[in-house]
Short mmCIF file of C-alpha atoms and ligand atoms in Angstrom, two decimals:
data_model
loop_
_atom_site.label_atom_id
_atom_site.label_comp_id
_atom_site.label_asym_id
_atom_site.label_seq_id
_atom_site.Cartn_x
_atom_site.Cartn_y
_atom_site.Cartn_z
CA MET A 1 -13.04 -4.47 -28.06
CA ASN A 2 -14.76 -1.69 -26.02
CA GLN A 3 -14.47 1.55 -27.30
CA ARG A 4 -13.17 3.04 -24.22
CA TYR A 5 -9.69 2.16 -24.39
CA SER A 6 -9.37 3.63 -28.68
CA ARG A 7 -6.85 6.01 -27.37
CA GLN A 8 -4.67 4.06 -25.91
CA ILE A 9 -4.99 1.40 -28.57
CA LEU A 10 -4.04 4.07 -31.04
CA PHE A 11 -0.92 3.98 -29.01
CA ALA A 12 1.57 1.56 -30.86
CA GLU A 13 2.94 0.54 -27.83
CA ILE A 14 0.28 -0.96 -26.49
CA GLY A 15 -2.33 -1.90 -29.59
CA LYS A 16 -4.90 -4.21 -29.56
CA ALA A 17 -2.40 -7.16 -28.32
CA GLY A 18 -1.26 -4.81 -25.45
CA GLN A 19 -4.71 -4.00 -24.17
CA GLN A 20 -5.96 -7.66 -24.49
CA LYS A 21 -2.82 -8.02 -22.00
CA LEU A 22 -3.85 -5.30 -19.71
CA LEU A 23 -7.59 -6.69 -19.55
CA ASP A 24 -5.92 -10.28 -18.71
CA ALA A 25 -3.64 -9.08 -16.21
CA ARG A 26 -3.65 -9.40 -12.43
CA VAL A 27 -2.18 -6.43 -10.41
CA VAL A 28 -1.69 -6.28 -6.66
CA ILE A 29 -1.45 -2.63 -5.11
CA VAL A 30 -0.14 -2.96 -1.56
CA GLY A 31 -1.25 -0.01 0.53
CA CYS A 32 -3.85 2.27 -0.63
CA GLY A 33 -3.39 6.32 0.43
CA ALA A 34 -2.18 8.55 -1.83
CA LEU A 35 0.10 6.43 -4.05
CA GLY A 36 -1.87 3.22 -4.21
CA ALA A 37 -4.90 5.44 -4.91
CA SER A 38 -3.25 6.94 -7.41
CA HIS A 39 -2.16 3.56 -9.00
CA ALA A 40 -5.53 2.16 -8.70
CA GLU A 41 -7.41 4.75 -10.47
CA MET A 42 -4.47 5.11 -13.54
CA LEU A 43 -4.55 0.86 -13.90
CA SER A 44 -8.46 0.80 -13.48
CA ARG A 45 -8.98 3.33 -16.23
CA ALA A 46 -6.42 1.49 -18.44
CA GLY A 47 -8.42 -1.52 -18.02
CA VAL A 48 -6.28 -3.72 -15.98
CA GLY A 49 -8.75 -6.43 -15.32
CA HIS A 50 -7.82 -7.32 -11.90
CA LEU A 51 -6.90 -5.46 -9.19
CA LYS A 52 -6.17 -6.72 -5.61
CA ILE A 53 -6.31 -3.69 -3.35
CA VAL A 54 -4.58 -4.30 0.01
CA ASP A 55 -4.94 -1.62 3.04
CA ARG A 56 -4.92 -1.87 6.84
CA ASP A 57 -6.56 2.27 7.44
CA PHE A 58 -9.80 3.79 6.72
CA VAL A 59 -10.11 7.36 5.17
CA GLU A 60 -9.41 10.34 7.33
CA PHE A 61 -10.47 14.03 6.05
CA THR A 62 -6.48 14.78 5.75
CA ASN A 63 -6.06 12.05 3.32
CA LEU A 64 -8.38 13.91 0.91
CA GLN A 65 -5.83 16.75 -0.31
CA ARG A 66 -3.99 14.14 -2.14
CA GLN A 67 -5.94 10.72 -2.20
CA THR A 68 -7.65 11.05 -5.27
CA LEU A 69 -10.33 7.98 -4.97
CA PHE A 70 -11.35 9.31 -1.73
CA LYS A 71 -14.42 11.67 -1.01
CA GLU A 72 -15.89 13.60 1.99
CA SER A 73 -18.50 10.82 2.62
CA ASP A 74 -16.05 8.25 2.39
CA ALA A 75 -13.93 10.04 5.43
CA ALA A 76 -17.39 11.13 7.31
CA GLU A 77 -18.29 7.27 7.18
CA ARG A 78 -14.55 6.34 7.88
CA LEU A 79 -14.79 3.38 5.30
CA PRO A 80 -11.55 1.23 5.18
CA LYS A 81 -9.54 2.67 2.02
CA ALA A 82 -9.71 -0.58 0.05
CA ILE A 83 -13.51 -0.95 0.59
CA ALA A 84 -13.72 3.08 -0.66
CA ALA A 85 -11.35 2.40 -3.62
CA LYS A 86 -13.47 -0.37 -4.60
CA THR A 87 -16.42 1.43 -4.65
CA ARG A 88 -15.21 4.51 -6.49
CA ILE A 89 -13.50 1.94 -8.94
CA GLY A 90 -16.98 0.46 -9.66
CA GLU A 91 -18.33 3.99 -10.93
CA ILE A 92 -15.15 4.54 -12.82
CA ASN A 93 -14.80 1.16 -14.80
CA SER A 94 -17.26 -1.55 -13.82
CA GLU A 95 -15.47 -4.26 -16.20
CA VAL A 96 -12.42 -4.63 -13.71
CA GLU A 97 -12.66 -6.77 -10.93
CA VAL A 98 -11.37 -5.64 -7.56
CA ASP A 99 -10.67 -7.76 -4.59
CA ALA A 100 -10.77 -5.33 -1.57
CA ILE A 101 -8.41 -6.50 1.17
CA VAL A 102 -9.05 -4.68 4.80
CA ALA A 103 -5.75 -5.89 6.21
CA ASP A 104 -2.58 -5.61 7.73
CA VAL A 105 0.50 -6.77 5.41
CA ASN A 106 2.74 -8.76 7.42
CA GLN A 107 4.79 -12.19 7.12
CA SER A 108 1.54 -14.32 7.73
CA ASN A 109 0.13 -13.28 4.91
CA VAL A 110 2.12 -11.21 2.24
CA GLU A 111 3.03 -14.48 0.46
CA GLN A 112 -0.43 -15.18 -0.04
CA ILE A 113 -1.14 -11.50 -1.05
CA VAL A 114 1.46 -11.52 -3.98
CA ALA A 115 1.27 -15.30 -4.75
CA ASP A 116 -1.48 -14.77 -7.77
CA ALA A 117 0.37 -11.34 -8.85
CA ASP A 118 1.56 -10.50 -12.64
CA LEU A 119 3.02 -7.38 -10.87
CA VAL A 120 2.97 -5.71 -7.55
CA LEU A 121 2.90 -1.92 -7.00
CA ASP A 122 4.26 -0.17 -3.76
CA GLY A 123 1.39 2.04 -2.16
CA THR A 124 3.00 1.63 1.15
CA ASP A 125 4.51 4.38 3.39
CA ASN A 126 7.17 2.21 5.80
CA PHE A 127 10.02 0.65 5.27
CA GLN A 128 9.19 -2.23 7.31
CA ILE A 129 6.26 -3.42 4.74
CA ARG A 130 8.40 -2.88 1.74
CA TYR A 131 11.48 -4.97 3.09
CA LEU A 132 8.73 -7.75 3.51
CA LEU A 133 7.08 -6.90 0.03
CA ASN A 134 10.81 -7.34 -1.24
CA ASP A 135 11.66 -10.49 0.36
CA ALA A 136 8.20 -12.06 -0.89
CA CYS A 137 8.64 -10.84 -4.61
CA VAL A 138 11.99 -12.17 -4.67
CA LYS A 139 10.97 -15.49 -3.12
CA LEU A 140 8.25 -16.04 -5.32
CA ASP A 141 9.87 -14.15 -8.46
CA LYS A 142 7.33 -11.54 -8.85
CA THR A 143 8.36 -7.83 -10.14
CA TRP A 144 7.64 -5.25 -7.97
CA ILE A 145 7.50 -1.53 -8.29
CA TYR A 146 9.24 0.59 -5.40
CA GLY A 147 7.75 3.97 -4.66
CA ALA A 148 8.00 6.60 -1.99
CA ALA A 149 6.77 10.14 -1.44
CA VAL A 150 7.18 12.32 1.24
CA SER A 151 7.16 16.60 1.27
CA SER A 152 8.05 17.58 -2.44
CA TYR A 153 10.30 14.56 -3.33
CA GLY A 154 9.91 11.13 -3.88
CA THR A 155 11.86 7.88 -5.28
CA THR A 156 10.82 4.93 -7.62
CA MET A 157 12.68 1.96 -8.74
CA THR A 158 11.35 -1.19 -10.56
CA ILE A 159 12.32 -4.49 -9.11
CA THR A 160 12.43 -7.65 -11.26
CA PRO A 161 14.27 -10.55 -9.00
CA GLY A 162 17.04 -11.76 -10.54
CA GLN A 163 17.34 -8.72 -13.34
CA THR A 164 17.72 -5.84 -11.12
CA PRO A 165 19.25 -5.50 -7.93
CA CYS A 166 16.26 -5.51 -5.35
CA LEU A 167 15.50 -3.13 -2.49
CA ARG A 168 18.25 -4.47 -0.02
CA CYS A 169 20.80 -4.70 -2.43
CA ILE A 170 20.36 -0.82 -2.87
CA PHE A 171 19.37 -0.08 0.86
CA GLU A 172 21.10 -3.25 2.67
CA GLU A 173 19.70 -2.18 6.16
CA MET A 174 16.03 -0.51 6.90
CA PRO A 175 16.51 2.80 7.98
CA ASP A 176 15.83 3.19 12.06
CA ALA A 177 12.60 3.82 12.74
CA GLY A 178 11.85 7.57 13.18
CA SER A 179 14.99 8.22 11.13
CA SER A 180 13.02 9.13 7.75
CA PRO A 181 10.32 11.71 7.35
CA THR A 182 7.14 10.78 6.94
CA CYS A 183 3.75 12.78 5.31
CA ASP A 184 2.87 13.09 8.78
CA THR A 185 5.92 14.57 9.98
CA ALA A 186 6.88 16.62 7.08
CA GLY A 187 3.48 16.87 4.99
CA VAL A 188 3.31 16.35 1.23
CA ILE A 189 2.08 17.93 -1.53
CA MET A 190 -0.14 16.10 -4.04
CA PRO A 191 2.23 16.93 -7.30
CA ILE A 192 4.81 14.41 -6.14
CA ILE A 193 2.33 11.93 -5.65
CA ALA A 194 1.23 12.13 -9.12
CA THR A 195 4.99 12.22 -10.36
CA VAL A 196 5.85 9.02 -8.80
CA SER A 197 2.96 7.12 -9.23
CA ALA A 198 2.71 8.41 -12.49
CA VAL A 199 6.59 6.71 -13.17
CA GLN A 200 5.53 3.40 -11.62
CA VAL A 201 1.94 3.39 -13.58
CA SER A 202 3.99 3.83 -16.64
CA GLU A 203 6.53 0.88 -15.84
CA ALA A 204 3.65 -1.16 -14.92
CA LEU A 205 2.06 -0.83 -18.09
CA LYS A 206 5.49 -1.24 -20.22
CA ILE A 207 5.76 -4.70 -18.24
CA ILE A 208 2.09 -5.90 -18.63
CA VAL A 209 2.20 -5.19 -22.27
CA GLY A 210 5.59 -7.04 -22.76
CA ASP A 211 8.06 -3.84 -23.57
CA ARG A 212 10.75 -4.19 -20.89
CA ASN A 213 13.05 -2.67 -23.10
CA ALA A 214 11.42 0.46 -22.60
CA LEU A 215 12.03 0.10 -18.48
CA HIS A 216 13.64 3.01 -17.07
CA GLY A 217 16.50 0.58 -15.63
CA SER A 218 17.36 3.28 -12.78
CA LEU A 219 16.90 4.83 -9.04
CA MET A 220 14.75 7.66 -9.94
CA GLN A 221 14.68 10.63 -7.77
CA PHE A 222 12.09 14.10 -8.11
CA ASP A 223 11.75 17.01 -6.03
CA VAL A 224 8.82 19.02 -7.79
CA TRP A 225 9.97 21.75 -5.53
CA GLU A 226 13.52 22.22 -6.12
CA ASN A 227 12.98 20.97 -9.81
CA ASP A 228 15.29 18.53 -9.32
CA TRP A 229 15.14 15.17 -11.17
CA ARG A 230 17.81 12.33 -11.08
CA LYS A 231 18.01 9.15 -12.46
CA ILE A 232 20.74 6.77 -11.27
CA LYS A 233 21.60 3.95 -13.42
CA LEU A 234 21.30 0.42 -11.60
CA SER A 235 24.08 -2.19 -11.98
CA LYS A 236 23.72 -5.83 -11.67
CA PRO A 237 21.82 -7.19 -8.82
CA ASN A 238 24.37 -7.82 -5.72
CA ALA A 239 25.53 -11.54 -5.49
CA ASP A 240 26.16 -11.09 -1.63
CA CYS A 241 22.68 -9.57 -1.01
CA ARG A 242 20.60 -11.60 1.69
CA SER A 243 17.60 -11.43 -0.13
CA CYS A 244 17.99 -11.98 -3.89
CA GLY A 245 21.66 -13.09 -3.56
CA GLN A 246 21.90 -15.72 -1.16
CA HIS A 247 18.07 -16.26 -0.69
CA VAL A 248 17.69 -15.70 2.88
CA PHE A 249 14.72 -13.83 3.70
CA ASP A 250 14.94 -12.29 7.01
CA PHE A 251 11.78 -10.26 6.74
CA LEU A 252 9.68 -13.13 6.22
CA ASP A 253 11.36 -15.47 8.43
CA ALA A 254 11.26 -13.33 11.48
CA GLU A 255 9.79 -15.19 14.37
CA SER A 256 6.34 -13.65 14.65
CA HIS A 257 5.13 -10.52 13.60
CA GLU A 258 4.87 -7.46 15.58
CA PHE A 259 1.88 -7.67 17.96
CA ALA A 260 2.10 -3.93 18.01
CA ALA A 261 3.35 -1.04 15.95
CA VAL A 262 3.73 2.66 15.71
CA LEU A 263 1.86 4.31 13.18
CA CYS A 264 4.77 6.91 12.69
CA GLY A 265 3.59 10.28 13.01
CA ARG A 266 0.16 9.66 13.60
CA ASP A 267 -0.26 9.61 17.11
CA ALA A 268 -1.45 6.09 17.24
CA VAL A 269 -0.53 2.91 17.58
CA GLN A 270 -1.89 -0.29 15.98
CA ILE A 271 -2.41 -3.76 17.93
CA SER A 272 -2.66 -7.04 15.97
CA PRO A 273 -4.51 -9.84 17.50
CA PRO A 274 -1.27 -12.92 17.50
CA ILE A 275 -3.45 -15.03 15.12
CA SER A 276 -5.81 -13.55 12.54
CA THR A 277 -9.39 -14.22 13.99
CA SER A 278 -12.52 -13.32 12.35
CA PHE A 279 -13.69 -10.84 14.76
CA ASP A 280 -17.82 -10.18 15.80
CA LEU A 281 -18.18 -6.60 15.17
CA SER A 282 -21.74 -6.49 15.61
CA ALA A 283 -21.68 -8.41 19.16
CA PHE A 284 -18.65 -6.15 20.03
CA GLY A 285 -20.77 -2.72 18.95
CA ALA A 286 -23.70 -3.93 20.89
CA LYS A 287 -21.35 -4.13 23.71
CA ILE A 288 -19.66 -1.06 24.20
CA THR A 289 -22.90 1.15 23.05
CA SER A 290 -22.58 2.64 26.67
CA PHE A 291 -18.92 4.49 25.67
CA SER A 292 -18.90 7.96 24.13
CA ASP A 293 -18.93 8.29 20.48
CA VAL A 294 -19.44 4.71 19.38
CA LYS A 295 -19.61 4.65 15.29
CA GLN A 296 -19.84 1.40 13.09
CA ASN A 297 -20.46 0.36 9.97
CA ASP A 298 -19.82 -3.07 8.23
CA TYR A 299 -15.98 -2.95 8.43
CA LEU A 300 -15.21 -1.13 11.70
CA VAL A 301 -16.20 -0.12 15.30
CA ARG A 302 -15.14 2.94 16.73
CA PHE A 303 -15.48 4.56 20.05
CA SER A 304 -13.73 7.03 22.58
CA ILE A 305 -12.02 6.41 25.59
CA ASP A 306 -10.31 8.81 28.01
CA GLY A 307 -9.17 11.00 25.11
CA ASN A 308 -8.33 7.77 22.97
CA GLU A 309 -10.25 7.10 20.15
CA ILE A 310 -10.20 3.37 19.08
CA THR A 311 -10.98 1.60 15.95
CA VAL A 312 -11.57 -1.86 15.69
CA PHE A 313 -11.46 -3.77 12.29
CA ARG A 314 -13.11 -7.16 11.43
CA ASP A 315 -9.90 -9.13 11.54
CA GLY A 316 -9.83 -8.20 15.31
CA ARG A 317 -7.23 -5.34 15.00
CA ALA A 318 -7.19 -2.02 16.50
CA ILE A 319 -5.80 1.30 15.88
CA ILE A 320 -5.71 3.45 18.72
CA LYS A 321 -5.08 6.89 18.38
CA GLY A 322 -4.10 9.46 21.09
CA THR A 323 -1.13 7.97 21.96
CA ASP A 324 2.43 6.53 20.52
CA ASP A 325 2.99 4.27 23.62
CA ILE A 326 2.86 0.64 22.78
CA SER A 327 2.31 -0.49 26.37
CA ALA A 328 -0.50 2.08 27.00
CA ALA A 329 -2.09 0.92 23.89
CA ARG A 330 -1.53 -2.54 24.48
CA SER A 331 -3.33 -2.23 28.03
CA LEU A 332 -6.49 -0.45 26.01
CA TYR A 333 -6.62 -3.21 23.74
CA ALA A 334 -6.65 -5.82 26.41
CA ARG A 335 -9.23 -3.54 28.74
CA TYR A 336 -11.50 -2.65 25.90
CA VAL A 337 -11.32 -5.26 22.87
CA GLY A 338 -9.42 -8.39 24.79
CA ALA A 339 -9.49 -10.17 21.74
ZN1 LIG B 1 19.02 -8.29 -3.45
#
């Protein structure tokens, strides 16, 4: 076996057999911001053989303070995070197979995304996706590891359907939009990212090597500024839970996915075509060359109009910066993208 893992193999709880399990494992990382980038780096260094990284966004300079996989040139080129992550992991550990998916996770694709996973890691930044992920993982019987970090505090919980409470057992209803602080409104510091992601990845390693007795079995909460660390022991799953108790998957069964979503605190709106399409980016780029500040790479076209910056992806999605008004964003989309 590769010398590269010698120190990890010396760690008795992993050993040679555990290392082989890591090499064979398939892990899905949903969201490749600060937490997801940290998961991806640690798992690829550990030799987890197959990573699927899903993210809808591109790298910006404001990400570089905490999103460890990315560098200045990624932000300058506005590379999609999933693509930049794949490139960087190729430099860290070329033996890891990375499936980079530039897409919004919603009810049309979430089950397909997690279907072949041994394990799912939460690197997202909002509850809407987490509830969707929870429903998909409960339905398909996948363990997933919830994680969140904002400001100097964070939380994590490992969810194994049927054995532990799920996200809806603990937080029955999704918090109202705008009611929780986000990294874009309250800021965030790197050490809380490192803390939460370290616990998530430790749990991932335990699960992959089969040492489930070592799982922490709690809702863990940390504040690295207030020096507060809490561990709330989890009990059994709630039999009345809509998701894991009754197997009613409200989030998967929602009639159609939101056509437009405000990206909280970012002064931006994401518009998705109602049906996923393959969008001819180069034809589109050629069409709008007369607009100001057109920037194009293999994955996206960005241009500015009337103080808004519009970024269009290959799947026909657009992120419209400079507004949090959905109808204004929809009208810009209809006027200039029109997919
Ligand atoms: Zn539940």
